[in-house]
Structures are given as structure tokens and as C-alpha cells.
Amino acid sequence: MARSMHVRRPATLASLAAELGVSRTTVSNAYNRPDQLSPELRRRVLETARRLGYPGPDPVARSLRTRKAGAVGLLLTENLSYAFRDPAAIGFLEGLALACEDAGTGLLLVPANPEREDVAAVHRAGVDGFVVYSVPDDDPHLAAVLERPVPTVVCDQPDLGNVDRVGIDDQAAMHSLAQHLISLGHRRVGVVCMRLARDRNDDFVVPERQQAAHFHVQRARLAGLAQAFASVGVDWETVPVAERFDHTMASGAAAAAQVLERDPQITALICTSDILALGAMAEVQRRGLRVPADITITGFDGIREAEQAGLTTVRQPVLEKGRAAGKLLLDSAERTRPRAVTLSTELIHGTTAAPPRGTAEERWFGP
């Protein structure tokens, strides 16, 4: 018969204290409150712990005692990979991580599939508070977060009024970009926008859907455009607006193709994100159109890839958004009313916007 192997049971806090001839509180302080011990005593505790195989205090038991998880939860109503793939999300995540580092706390990603309503991940998350990153106002995961008895900060959307929020003035920023295009002479335009609601819609959207959008950032950006162009006599109902559920360059390319097929005579294609705009640029170039000689293209966000492409866009401080959201959540000051942080934006005059071709000059559409 094979001999049974003797496995030494790991030391416990009590057995380590007995080995050292000190109290259990002293051992605990070596890990949790090192300032309470002399450097020599703490060194002796930690060295003995390593020798006996003591793994340290149980973090689960500690959180039960203190009722603190030591982590901030970031709710993303996207698949987990989105946080590491989307440039704006990456910048925001970095800023939030910096705020957590400064506070000595952890960060837990709580992704949620946008096409499912399973809120179990929110209920399971062991966190001391939530940062909610850009979700629709009717999102069930958001509702689950607000049911938790922990502080919450929303970044971008929705603007609930009674919850701390960090964001920008999206309508004013897009209105400024629209005025720039109007000053160049553009009146016949098309739009590519990010998703407006939780239901998948990869098609044109009427003004009623735009105005009722549950993603208020997109609603605000479209409203800024509609307001600016209406002021110069453009009937917004005649402007083709193509919505895309997935935020990818491929989606931007497909939406651009859809808009150009609806109205090949547009002089500017306005995208509500840089990712969509970069996809649109690839599509119009594939069609043999020149940017901006044949068509102007604009974006929104100011990501590095857009800067490298010379995109005319609105730059928003995505890293500072994350840092501000983290600081707001981790601020221990007593709160008497909801707080709002509105960050500034900058219109970037890139190389993808120019006056439309004159009517006397034949416009070249390529093969």
C-alpha cells in the first residue's frame, strides 16, 4: 500500500501567537496596523509566520468584521474586453485606477452584458462603492447598484439628479463643432451615432427616437447638432442619422456606407465618437472619396488614434474623468446633497474638415 503523506496544517493566528509568546492582537497588528509595533517585533512576527506557513489574516473574515471590502466597483454595461479595447474607456479606467492608488484601495471591474438583464454580478460584488460608467437611464444593472447601501458616482450618463456625477456638457460641445462646420459652409450633412437605447438598432433613426434616447450623452450630442443646423434653416428631419449598437470601427464604416447610399450628395459626415469616425474615414476612402476635399468627417472624444489621423473632433479629458469620479467616490466628507463635476472640452481643428466643394466645380466620387 502506498504510504499516506503527512500534510502539515497551516499555522493559524492563534498558533502563531502562541509560538511567539505574544497576543493575537499583536500578530494582527503586524499585518493591519504596523505602526503599533516596533520594527524589530514586526520583523520577528513576519519571519516566524513565513517559517510556520501562516498566510496572513483571512481577507474575507476581515471584511466581515470591518464591513469594508477595500475595493471600488466599476460597473460597465459592456463585455469585459471593452474596458481594455475602447480607447476612451482605457483612459477613463486609468484615471480611476490612479485615484484608487492614491487612496490605497482596490478596483473591481463589474462587467455586464448590455443585451442581458442578469444583475447577479452587481449583487455579488464585494465593494465599498460603485462608479457607474456611461449606462442608459433604464439599465437594470444601474437599478441594482442603486439598491445597494453604498455610495455611487455616475460618469457621463445618466444624469439622475440625486446621485453624484462627473461629465462634460455634451450638447454645448457638439453645438460648437456644428457651428464650426456651418461656418465652413456645410448644410447638407449626415450623422453616425452610437447606440441610443438597450435594444439593438443598426439603422436610420427618426427624430423621435433621438429625442427619447435612454443614453442621454448621445441624446445631448444629437440635440446640439439639431439646434445648430436648425438655426441656419436645415430641417433636421431630412438629415440621415444612422445608429450603431456596437462601438467599433467596423460599425462606423457600415453606418457611413448606409448614409452615403441614402444621400451621396452630403458634404459632411458627423460622427458622435472618434472610433465611428475612423471607421467612416476608412469607408469613404475605400469608395475613392477624398477627405476633406470630397467630404468632411468629424468625431468626438479626442483619442490618440484620432489625433494621429488628423481628425477634426472634440477632445474630452477621459483620464481626468476617471480620476475625478474616483476622488468623488472616495471622498470621506459628509455629503448633504448630490455633487456634480463638469469638465471642459476642446474643439480640435484637424485636417478632415474643409469647406464643401463649390457647386460650379464638379464633385468627384471616384469609381
PDB file of C-alpha atoms in Angstrom, residues 35-331:
ATOM      1  CA  ASP A  35       2.700  51.425  13.319  1.00  0.00           C
ATOM      2  CA  GLN A  36       1.557  49.841  16.604  1.00  0.00           C
ATOM      3  CA  LEU A  37       4.668  47.600  16.796  1.00  0.00           C
ATOM      4  CA  SER A  38       8.364  48.215  16.962  1.00  0.00           C
ATOM      5  CA  PRO A  39      10.195  47.391  13.700  1.00  0.00           C
ATOM      6  CA  GLU A  40      12.046  44.547  15.449  1.00  0.00           C
ATOM      7  CA  LEU A  41       8.873  42.922  16.830  1.00  0.00           C
ATOM      8  CA  ARG A  42       7.071  43.194  13.483  1.00  0.00           C
ATOM      9  CA  ARG A  43      10.071  41.643  11.704  1.00  0.00           C
ATOM     10  CA  ARG A  44      10.088  38.753  14.172  1.00  0.00           C
ATOM     11  CA  VAL A  45       6.333  38.158  13.705  1.00  0.00           C
ATOM     12  CA  LEU A  46       6.579  38.144   9.912  1.00  0.00           C
ATOM     13  CA  GLU A  47       9.648  35.906   9.815  1.00  0.00           C
ATOM     14  CA  THR A  48       8.018  33.369  12.159  1.00  0.00           C
ATOM     15  CA  ALA A  49       4.844  33.497  10.086  1.00  0.00           C
ATOM     16  CA  ARG A  50       6.804  32.620   6.946  1.00  0.00           C
ATOM     17  CA  ARG A  51       8.605  29.789   8.732  1.00  0.00           C
ATOM     18  CA  LEU A  52       5.359  28.277  10.042  1.00  0.00           C
ATOM     19  CA  GLY A  53       3.428  28.842   6.829  1.00  0.00           C
ATOM     20  CA  TYR A  54       0.942  31.348   8.224  1.00  0.00           C
ATOM     21  CA  PRO A  55      -0.688  33.028   5.181  1.00  0.00           C
ATOM     22  CA  GLY A  56      -1.813  36.171   6.950  1.00  0.00           C
ATOM     23  CA  PRO A  57      -5.252  37.319   8.120  1.00  0.00           C
ATOM     24  CA  ASP A  58      -8.222  35.957   6.183  1.00  0.00           C
ATOM     25  CA  PRO A  59      -9.391  38.870   3.985  1.00  0.00           C
ATOM     26  CA  VAL A  60     -12.951  37.540   3.901  1.00  0.00           C
ATOM     27  CA  ALA A  61     -13.134  37.314   7.668  1.00  0.00           C
ATOM     28  CA  ARG A  62     -11.585  40.755   7.956  1.00  0.00           C
ATOM     29  CA  SER A  63     -14.156  42.291   5.612  1.00  0.00           C
ATOM     30  CA  LEU A  64     -16.932  40.692   7.636  1.00  0.00           C
ATOM     31  CA  ARG A  65     -15.552  42.239  10.821  1.00  0.00           C
ATOM     32  CA  THR A  66     -14.888  45.691   9.380  1.00  0.00           C
ATOM     33  CA  ARG A  67     -17.758  45.688   6.868  1.00  0.00           C
ATOM     34  CA  LYS A  68     -15.252  47.091   4.380  1.00  0.00           C
ATOM     35  CA  ALA A  69     -14.236  45.339   1.158  1.00  0.00           C
ATOM     36  CA  GLY A  70     -11.303  47.605   0.387  1.00  0.00           C
ATOM     37  CA  ALA A  71     -12.333  47.952  -3.260  1.00  0.00           C
ATOM     38  CA  VAL A  72     -14.284  50.202  -5.604  1.00  0.00           C
ATOM     39  CA  GLY A  73     -16.594  48.583  -8.137  1.00  0.00           C
ATOM     40  CA  LEU A  74     -16.647  49.870 -11.729  1.00  0.00           C
ATOM     41  CA  LEU A  75     -19.900  48.978 -13.455  1.00  0.00           C
ATOM     42  CA  LEU A  76     -19.536  48.567 -17.217  1.00  0.00           C
ATOM     43  CA  THR A  77     -22.592  47.515 -19.172  1.00  0.00           C
ATOM     44  CA  GLU A  78     -20.277  46.046 -21.771  1.00  0.00           C
ATOM     45  CA  ASN A  79     -18.342  42.833 -22.127  1.00  0.00           C
ATOM     46  CA  LEU A  80     -15.162  42.824 -20.028  1.00  0.00           C
ATOM     47  CA  SER A  81     -12.867  43.155 -23.064  1.00  0.00           C
ATOM     48  CA  TYR A  82     -14.411  46.570 -23.837  1.00  0.00           C
ATOM     49  CA  ALA A  83     -12.547  48.130 -20.894  1.00  0.00           C
ATOM     50  CA  PHE A  84      -9.228  47.117 -22.499  1.00  0.00           C
ATOM     51  CA  ARG A  85     -10.192  47.701 -26.152  1.00  0.00           C
ATOM     52  CA  ASP A  86     -12.013  51.019 -26.336  1.00  0.00           C
ATOM     53  CA  PRO A  87      -9.525  53.942 -26.141  1.00  0.00           C
ATOM     54  CA  ALA A  88     -11.867  56.269 -24.221  1.00  0.00           C
ATOM     55  CA  ALA A  89     -12.708  53.510 -21.743  1.00  0.00           C
ATOM     56  CA  ILE A  90      -8.998  52.743 -21.306  1.00  0.00           C
ATOM     57  CA  GLY A  91      -8.268  56.374 -20.488  1.00  0.00           C
ATOM     58  CA  PHE A  92     -11.129  56.534 -18.016  1.00  0.00           C
ATOM     59  CA  LEU A  93     -10.045  53.277 -16.379  1.00  0.00           C
ATOM     60  CA  GLU A  94      -6.507  54.595 -15.973  1.00  0.00           C
ATOM     61  CA  GLY A  95      -7.756  57.745 -14.274  1.00  0.00           C
ATOM     62  CA  LEU A  96      -9.972  55.767 -11.913  1.00  0.00           C
ATOM     63  CA  ALA A  97      -7.104  53.397 -11.112  1.00  0.00           C
ATOM     64  CA  LEU A  98      -4.868  56.370 -10.258  1.00  0.00           C
ATOM     65  CA  ALA A  99      -7.473  57.675  -7.817  1.00  0.00           C
ATOM     66  CA  CYS A 100      -7.735  54.224  -6.213  1.00  0.00           C
ATOM     67  CA  GLU A 101      -3.935  54.007  -5.941  1.00  0.00           C
ATOM     68  CA  ASP A 102      -3.822  57.373  -4.199  1.00  0.00           C
ATOM     69  CA  ALA A 103      -6.442  56.158  -1.719  1.00  0.00           C
ATOM     70  CA  GLY A 104      -4.811  52.751  -1.197  1.00  0.00           C
ATOM     71  CA  THR A 105      -7.899  50.853  -2.308  1.00  0.00           C
ATOM     72  CA  GLY A 106      -8.559  48.180  -4.911  1.00  0.00           C
ATOM     73  CA  LEU A 107     -10.594  48.276  -8.110  1.00  0.00           C
ATOM     74  CA  LEU A 108     -13.060  45.592  -9.149  1.00  0.00           C
ATOM     75  CA  LEU A 109     -14.464  45.526 -12.692  1.00  0.00           C
ATOM     76  CA  VAL A 110     -18.125  44.549 -12.753  1.00  0.00           C
ATOM     77  CA  PRO A 111     -18.929  43.994 -16.441  1.00  0.00           C
ATOM     78  CA  ALA A 112     -22.490  43.338 -17.557  1.00  0.00           C
ATOM     79  CA  ASN A 113     -23.590  42.164 -20.985  1.00  0.00           C
ATOM     80  CA  PRO A 114     -25.646  45.026 -22.496  1.00  0.00           C
ATOM     81  CA  GLU A 115     -28.095  42.583 -24.047  1.00  0.00           C
ATOM     82  CA  ARG A 116     -28.851  40.701 -20.820  1.00  0.00           C
ATOM     83  CA  GLU A 117     -30.642  41.643 -17.641  1.00  0.00           C
ATOM     84  CA  ASP A 118     -28.835  39.343 -15.225  1.00  0.00           C
ATOM     85  CA  VAL A 119     -27.820  41.605 -12.335  1.00  0.00           C
ATOM     86  CA  ALA A 120     -26.185  38.860 -10.236  1.00  0.00           C
ATOM     87  CA  ALA A 121     -22.705  40.311 -10.802  1.00  0.00           C
ATOM     88  CA  VAL A 122     -23.802  43.549  -9.144  1.00  0.00           C
ATOM     89  CA  HIS A 123     -25.271  41.732  -6.145  1.00  0.00           C
ATOM     90  CA  ARG A 124     -22.148  39.547  -5.759  1.00  0.00           C
ATOM     91  CA  ALA A 125     -19.633  42.392  -5.960  1.00  0.00           C
ATOM     92  CA  GLY A 126     -17.828  42.889  -2.650  1.00  0.00           C
ATOM     93  CA  VAL A 127     -17.162  46.625  -2.918  1.00  0.00           C
ATOM     94  CA  ASP A 128     -17.412  49.730  -0.767  1.00  0.00           C
ATOM     95  CA  GLY A 129     -18.959  51.813  -3.536  1.00  0.00           C
ATOM     96  CA  PHE A 130     -19.652  51.934  -7.265  1.00  0.00           C
ATOM     97  CA  VAL A 131     -18.553  54.064 -10.171  1.00  0.00           C
ATOM     98  CA  VAL A 132     -21.086  53.619 -12.973  1.00  0.00           C
ATOM     99  CA  TYR A 133     -19.568  54.262 -16.397  1.00  0.00           C
ATOM    100  CA  SER A 134     -21.917  55.512 -19.102  1.00  0.00           C
ATOM    101  CA  VAL A 135     -25.117  53.451 -18.969  1.00  0.00           C
ATOM    102  CA  PRO A 136     -28.702  54.147 -20.133  1.00  0.00           C
ATOM    103  CA  ASP A 137     -31.186  55.535 -17.652  1.00  0.00           C
ATOM    104  CA  ASP A 138     -33.305  52.362 -17.788  1.00  0.00           C
ATOM    105  CA  ASP A 139     -30.427  49.934 -17.235  1.00  0.00           C
ATOM    106  CA  PRO A 140     -31.330  47.141 -14.765  1.00  0.00           C
ATOM    107  CA  HIS A 141     -27.724  46.901 -13.561  1.00  0.00           C
ATOM    108  CA  LEU A 142     -27.830  50.576 -12.610  1.00  0.00           C
ATOM    109  CA  ALA A 143     -31.048  49.938 -10.682  1.00  0.00           C
ATOM    110  CA  ALA A 144     -29.324  47.071  -8.855  1.00  0.00           C
ATOM    111  CA  VAL A 145     -26.391  49.333  -7.951  1.00  0.00           C
ATOM    112  CA  LEU A 146     -28.701  51.985  -6.545  1.00  0.00           C
ATOM    113  CA  GLU A 147     -30.350  49.342  -4.353  1.00  0.00           C
ATOM    114  CA  ARG A 148     -27.013  48.667  -2.653  1.00  0.00           C
ATOM    115  CA  PRO A 149     -26.398  50.696   0.562  1.00  0.00           C
ATOM    116  CA  VAL A 150     -23.072  52.054  -0.715  1.00  0.00           C
ATOM    117  CA  PRO A 151     -22.061  55.386  -2.284  1.00  0.00           C
ATOM    118  CA  THR A 152     -22.305  55.704  -6.061  1.00  0.00           C
ATOM    119  CA  VAL A 153     -20.849  58.061  -8.657  1.00  0.00           C
ATOM    120  CA  VAL A 154     -22.059  58.138 -12.268  1.00  0.00           C
ATOM    121  CA  CYS A 155     -19.676  59.086 -15.040  1.00  0.00           C
ATOM    122  CA  ASP A 156     -21.256  60.627 -18.157  1.00  0.00           C
ATOM    123  CA  GLN A 157     -24.701  59.082 -18.029  1.00  0.00           C
ATOM    124  CA  PRO A 158     -27.364  59.029 -16.833  1.00  0.00           C
ATOM    125  CA  ASP A 159     -27.793  62.336 -15.056  1.00  0.00           C
ATOM    126  CA  LEU A 160     -30.079  61.206 -12.241  1.00  0.00           C
ATOM    127  CA  GLY A 161     -30.085  64.448 -10.308  1.00  0.00           C
ATOM    128  CA  ASN A 162     -29.838  62.735  -6.921  1.00  0.00           C
ATOM    129  CA  VAL A 163     -26.547  60.860  -7.478  1.00  0.00           C
ATOM    130  CA  ASP A 164     -23.001  62.272  -7.690  1.00  0.00           C
ATOM    131  CA  ARG A 165     -21.916  62.675 -11.314  1.00  0.00           C
ATOM    132  CA  VAL A 166     -18.842  63.511 -13.396  1.00  0.00           C
ATOM    133  CA  GLY A 167     -19.177  64.506 -17.036  1.00  0.00           C
ATOM    134  CA  ILE A 168     -18.993  67.211 -19.690  1.00  0.00           C
ATOM    135  CA  ASP A 169     -21.534  69.456 -21.401  1.00  0.00           C
ATOM    136  CA  ASP A 170     -22.062  67.178 -24.410  1.00  0.00           C
ATOM    137  CA  GLN A 171     -24.714  69.334 -26.040  1.00  0.00           C
ATOM    138  CA  ALA A 172     -22.629  72.502 -25.899  1.00  0.00           C
ATOM    139  CA  ALA A 173     -19.513  70.664 -27.129  1.00  0.00           C
ATOM    140  CA  MET A 174     -21.301  69.211 -30.148  1.00  0.00           C
ATOM    141  CA  HIS A 175     -23.062  72.526 -30.824  1.00  0.00           C
ATOM    142  CA  SER A 176     -19.621  74.156 -31.020  1.00  0.00           C
ATOM    143  CA  LEU A 177     -18.422  71.564 -33.539  1.00  0.00           C
ATOM    144  CA  ALA A 178     -21.586  72.032 -35.606  1.00  0.00           C
ATOM    145  CA  GLN A 179     -21.082  75.800 -35.676  1.00  0.00           C
ATOM    146  CA  HIS A 180     -17.561  75.219 -36.998  1.00  0.00           C
ATOM    147  CA  LEU A 181     -18.954  73.118 -39.865  1.00  0.00           C
ATOM    148  CA  ILE A 182     -21.669  75.695 -40.526  1.00  0.00           C
ATOM    149  CA  SER A 183     -19.024  78.442 -40.710  1.00  0.00           C
ATOM    150  CA  LEU A 184     -17.243  76.362 -43.363  1.00  0.00           C
ATOM    151  CA  GLY A 185     -20.467  76.330 -45.392  1.00  0.00           C
ATOM    152  CA  HIS A 186     -21.862  72.849 -44.684  1.00  0.00           C
ATOM    153  CA  ARG A 187     -25.620  72.466 -44.771  1.00  0.00           C
ATOM    154  CA  ARG A 188     -26.135  69.015 -46.289  1.00  0.00           C
ATOM    155  CA  VAL A 189     -24.820  66.621 -43.655  1.00  0.00           C
ATOM    156  CA  GLY A 190     -25.215  63.066 -42.404  1.00  0.00           C
ATOM    157  CA  VAL A 191     -24.674  61.642 -38.917  1.00  0.00           C
ATOM    158  CA  VAL A 192     -23.361  58.372 -37.478  1.00  0.00           C
ATOM    159  CA  CYS A 193     -24.195  57.891 -33.802  1.00  0.00           C
ATOM    160  CA  MET A 194     -23.593  55.377 -31.032  1.00  0.00           C
ATOM    161  CA  ARG A 195     -26.458  53.307 -29.607  1.00  0.00           C
ATOM    162  CA  LEU A 196     -29.426  55.249 -28.299  1.00  0.00           C
ATOM    163  CA  ALA A 197     -31.131  52.518 -26.281  1.00  0.00           C
ATOM    164  CA  ARG A 198     -30.696  48.966 -24.989  1.00  0.00           C
ATOM    165  CA  ASP A 199     -32.473  47.453 -27.986  1.00  0.00           C
ATOM    166  CA  ARG A 200     -30.231  46.710 -30.963  1.00  0.00           C
ATOM    167  CA  ASN A 201     -30.908  49.054 -33.854  1.00  0.00           C
ATOM    168  CA  ASP A 202     -28.430  49.282 -36.722  1.00  0.00           C
ATOM    169  CA  ASP A 203     -30.450  51.529 -38.969  1.00  0.00           C
ATOM    170  CA  PHE A 204     -31.589  55.081 -39.539  1.00  0.00           C
ATOM    171  CA  VAL A 205     -33.311  56.795 -36.622  1.00  0.00           C
ATOM    172  CA  VAL A 206     -36.095  59.332 -36.727  1.00  0.00           C
ATOM    173  CA  PRO A 207     -36.010  62.479 -34.559  1.00  0.00           C
ATOM    174  CA  GLU A 208     -38.467  60.920 -32.100  1.00  0.00           C
ATOM    175  CA  ARG A 209     -36.014  58.115 -31.253  1.00  0.00           C
ATOM    176  CA  GLN A 210     -33.183  60.614 -30.979  1.00  0.00           C
ATOM    177  CA  GLN A 211     -35.112  62.799 -28.547  1.00  0.00           C
ATOM    178  CA  ALA A 212     -36.237  59.808 -26.457  1.00  0.00           C
ATOM    179  CA  ALA A 213     -32.793  58.173 -26.296  1.00  0.00           C
ATOM    180  CA  HIS A 214     -32.061  56.439 -22.987  1.00  0.00           C
ATOM    181  CA  PHE A 215     -28.356  57.209 -23.448  1.00  0.00           C
ATOM    182  CA  HIS A 216     -28.536  60.886 -22.631  1.00  0.00           C
ATOM    183  CA  VAL A 217     -24.993  61.644 -23.855  1.00  0.00           C
ATOM    184  CA  GLN A 218     -25.988  60.653 -27.381  1.00  0.00           C
ATOM    185  CA  ARG A 219     -29.305  62.453 -26.975  1.00  0.00           C
ATOM    186  CA  ALA A 220     -27.460  65.617 -25.958  1.00  0.00           C
ATOM    187  CA  ARG A 221     -24.936  65.430 -28.783  1.00  0.00           C
ATOM    188  CA  LEU A 222     -27.661  64.954 -31.384  1.00  0.00           C
ATOM    189  CA  ALA A 223     -29.642  67.805 -29.831  1.00  0.00           C
ATOM    190  CA  GLY A 224     -26.584  70.069 -30.121  1.00  0.00           C
ATOM    191  CA  LEU A 225     -26.330  69.244 -33.807  1.00  0.00           C
ATOM    192  CA  ALA A 226     -30.046  69.655 -34.468  1.00  0.00           C
ATOM    193  CA  GLN A 227     -30.150  73.003 -32.685  1.00  0.00           C
ATOM    194  CA  ALA A 228     -27.149  74.406 -34.540  1.00  0.00           C
ATOM    195  CA  PHE A 229     -28.257  73.345 -38.010  1.00  0.00           C
ATOM    196  CA  ALA A 230     -31.863  74.389 -37.423  1.00  0.00           C
ATOM    197  CA  SER A 231     -30.563  77.908 -36.715  1.00  0.00           C
ATOM    198  CA  VAL A 232     -29.376  78.125 -40.340  1.00  0.00           C
ATOM    199  CA  GLY A 233     -32.534  76.666 -41.843  1.00  0.00           C
ATOM    200  CA  VAL A 234     -31.675  72.969 -42.051  1.00  0.00           C
ATOM    201  CA  ASP A 235     -34.715  70.724 -41.473  1.00  0.00           C
ATOM    202  CA  TRP A 236     -33.305  68.096 -39.090  1.00  0.00           C
ATOM    203  CA  GLU A 237     -35.910  65.551 -40.188  1.00  0.00           C
ATOM    204  CA  THR A 238     -34.210  65.440 -43.590  1.00  0.00           C
ATOM    205  CA  VAL A 239     -30.765  64.678 -42.114  1.00  0.00           C
ATOM    206  CA  PRO A 240     -29.873  60.962 -42.321  1.00  0.00           C
ATOM    207  CA  VAL A 241     -28.821  59.726 -38.860  1.00  0.00           C
ATOM    208  CA  ALA A 242     -27.541  56.131 -38.722  1.00  0.00           C
ATOM    209  CA  GLU A 243     -27.343  54.410 -35.315  1.00  0.00           C
ATOM    210  CA  ARG A 244     -24.958  51.595 -34.459  1.00  0.00           C
ATOM    211  CA  PHE A 245     -25.217  49.330 -31.412  1.00  0.00           C
ATOM    212  CA  ASP A 246     -21.599  48.145 -31.389  1.00  0.00           C
ATOM    213  CA  HIS A 247     -18.931  50.775 -30.850  1.00  0.00           C
ATOM    214  CA  THR A 248     -16.322  49.639 -33.372  1.00  0.00           C
ATOM    215  CA  MET A 249     -14.613  50.956 -36.487  1.00  0.00           C
ATOM    216  CA  ALA A 250     -16.456  48.314 -38.488  1.00  0.00           C
ATOM    217  CA  SER A 251     -19.738  49.770 -37.262  1.00  0.00           C
ATOM    218  CA  GLY A 252     -18.607  53.250 -38.262  1.00  0.00           C
ATOM    219  CA  ALA A 253     -17.716  52.025 -41.733  1.00  0.00           C
ATOM    220  CA  ALA A 254     -21.054  50.253 -42.193  1.00  0.00           C
ATOM    221  CA  ALA A 255     -23.032  53.264 -40.987  1.00  0.00           C
ATOM    222  CA  ALA A 256     -21.075  55.614 -43.247  1.00  0.00           C
ATOM    223  CA  ALA A 257     -21.870  53.391 -46.226  1.00  0.00           C
ATOM    224  CA  GLN A 258     -25.545  53.446 -45.260  1.00  0.00           C
ATOM    225  CA  VAL A 259     -25.618  57.238 -45.047  1.00  0.00           C
ATOM    226  CA  LEU A 260     -23.777  57.733 -48.342  1.00  0.00           C
ATOM    227  CA  GLU A 261     -26.136  55.366 -50.102  1.00  0.00           C
ATOM    228  CA  ARG A 262     -29.101  57.320 -48.739  1.00  0.00           C
ATOM    229  CA  ASP A 263     -27.643  60.672 -49.777  1.00  0.00           C
ATOM    230  CA  PRO A 264     -24.462  60.652 -51.916  1.00  0.00           C
ATOM    231  CA  GLN A 265     -24.515  64.479 -52.012  1.00  0.00           C
ATOM    232  CA  ILE A 266     -23.783  65.126 -48.343  1.00  0.00           C
ATOM    233  CA  THR A 267     -20.759  67.351 -47.787  1.00  0.00           C
ATOM    234  CA  ALA A 268     -20.014  66.367 -44.177  1.00  0.00           C
ATOM    235  CA  LEU A 269     -20.358  63.215 -42.117  1.00  0.00           C
ATOM    236  CA  ILE A 270     -20.572  63.926 -38.375  1.00  0.00           C
ATOM    237  CA  CYS A 271     -19.815  61.033 -36.024  1.00  0.00           C
ATOM    238  CA  THR A 272     -20.580  61.059 -32.313  1.00  0.00           C
ATOM    239  CA  SER A 273     -17.313  59.268 -31.455  1.00  0.00           C
ATOM    240  CA  ASP A 274     -13.808  59.082 -32.866  1.00  0.00           C
ATOM    241  CA  ILE A 275     -13.985  55.298 -33.237  1.00  0.00           C
ATOM    242  CA  LEU A 276     -17.012  55.612 -35.527  1.00  0.00           C
ATOM    243  CA  ALA A 277     -15.333  58.484 -37.393  1.00  0.00           C
ATOM    244  CA  LEU A 278     -12.166  56.465 -38.033  1.00  0.00           C
ATOM    245  CA  GLY A 279     -14.311  53.663 -39.445  1.00  0.00           C
ATOM    246  CA  ALA A 280     -16.191  56.180 -41.588  1.00  0.00           C
ATOM    247  CA  MET A 281     -12.913  57.539 -42.948  1.00  0.00           C
ATOM    248  CA  ALA A 282     -11.841  54.057 -43.969  1.00  0.00           C
ATOM    249  CA  GLU A 283     -15.141  53.531 -45.778  1.00  0.00           C
ATOM    250  CA  VAL A 284     -15.154  56.782 -47.735  1.00  0.00           C
ATOM    251  CA  GLN A 285     -11.531  56.257 -48.730  1.00  0.00           C
ATOM    252  CA  ARG A 286     -12.431  52.743 -49.883  1.00  0.00           C
ATOM    253  CA  ARG A 287     -15.047  54.372 -52.119  1.00  0.00           C
ATOM    254  CA  GLY A 288     -12.430  56.646 -53.650  1.00  0.00           C
ATOM    255  CA  LEU A 289     -13.588  59.793 -51.853  1.00  0.00           C
ATOM    256  CA  ARG A 290     -11.022  62.245 -50.549  1.00  0.00           C
ATOM    257  CA  VAL A 291     -11.139  63.661 -47.019  1.00  0.00           C
ATOM    258  CA  PRO A 292     -11.731  66.581 -46.782  1.00  0.00           C
ATOM    259  CA  ALA A 293     -11.675  67.517 -50.479  1.00  0.00           C
ATOM    260  CA  ASP A 294     -14.796  65.487 -51.275  1.00  0.00           C
ATOM    261  CA  ILE A 295     -16.301  65.058 -47.830  1.00  0.00           C
ATOM    262  CA  THR A 296     -15.636  66.370 -44.341  1.00  0.00           C
ATOM    263  CA  ILE A 297     -15.590  63.895 -41.449  1.00  0.00           C
ATOM    264  CA  THR A 298     -15.632  64.753 -37.738  1.00  0.00           C
ATOM    265  CA  GLY A 299     -15.562  62.778 -34.494  1.00  0.00           C
ATOM    266  CA  PHE A 300     -15.855  63.229 -30.747  1.00  0.00           C
ATOM    267  CA  ASP A 301     -13.546  62.184 -27.865  1.00  0.00           C
ATOM    268  CA  GLY A 302     -10.036  63.224 -28.860  1.00  0.00           C
ATOM    269  CA  ILE A 303      -8.427  59.795 -28.599  1.00  0.00           C
ATOM    270  CA  ARG A 304      -4.792  59.325 -29.617  1.00  0.00           C
ATOM    271  CA  GLU A 305      -5.677  57.464 -32.820  1.00  0.00           C
ATOM    272  CA  ALA A 306      -7.876  60.375 -33.886  1.00  0.00           C
ATOM    273  CA  GLU A 307      -5.078  62.845 -33.254  1.00  0.00           C
ATOM    274  CA  GLN A 308      -2.712  60.733 -35.346  1.00  0.00           C
ATOM    275  CA  ALA A 309      -5.252  60.684 -38.188  1.00  0.00           C
ATOM    276  CA  GLY A 310      -5.675  64.466 -38.042  1.00  0.00           C
ATOM    277  CA  LEU A 311      -9.383  64.125 -37.230  1.00  0.00           C
ATOM    278  CA  THR A 312     -11.413  67.246 -36.528  1.00  0.00           C
ATOM    279  CA  THR A 313     -13.032  66.381 -33.228  1.00  0.00           C
ATOM    280  CA  VAL A 314     -13.948  67.412 -29.697  1.00  0.00           C
ATOM    281  CA  ARG A 315     -11.364  66.447 -27.116  1.00  0.00           C
ATOM    282  CA  GLN A 316     -12.681  65.477 -23.704  1.00  0.00           C
ATOM    283  CA  PRO A 317     -10.477  64.703 -20.667  1.00  0.00           C
ATOM    284  CA  VAL A 318     -11.213  60.983 -20.307  1.00  0.00           C
ATOM    285  CA  LEU A 319      -8.383  60.278 -17.859  1.00  0.00           C
ATOM    286  CA  GLU A 320      -9.390  63.201 -15.660  1.00  0.00           C
ATOM    287  CA  LYS A 321     -12.984  61.930 -15.749  1.00  0.00           C
ATOM    288  CA  GLY A 322     -11.850  58.669 -14.181  1.00  0.00           C
ATOM    289  CA  ARG A 323      -9.681  60.383 -11.605  1.00  0.00           C
ATOM    290  CA  ALA A 324     -12.451  62.835 -10.676  1.00  0.00           C
ATOM    291  CA  ALA A 325     -15.029  60.024 -10.360  1.00  0.00           C
ATOM    292  CA  GLY A 326     -12.704  58.066  -8.074  1.00  0.00           C
ATOM    293  CA  LYS A 327     -11.927  61.079  -5.895  1.00  0.00           C
ATOM    294  CA  LEU A 328     -15.603  61.924  -5.615  1.00  0.00           C
ATOM    295  CA  LEU A 329     -16.473  58.392  -4.532  1.00  0.00           C
ATOM    296  CA  LEU A 330     -13.584  58.020  -2.107  1.00  0.00           C
ATOM    297  CA  ASP A 331     -14.051  61.444  -0.516  1.00  0.00           C
TER     298      ASP A 331
END
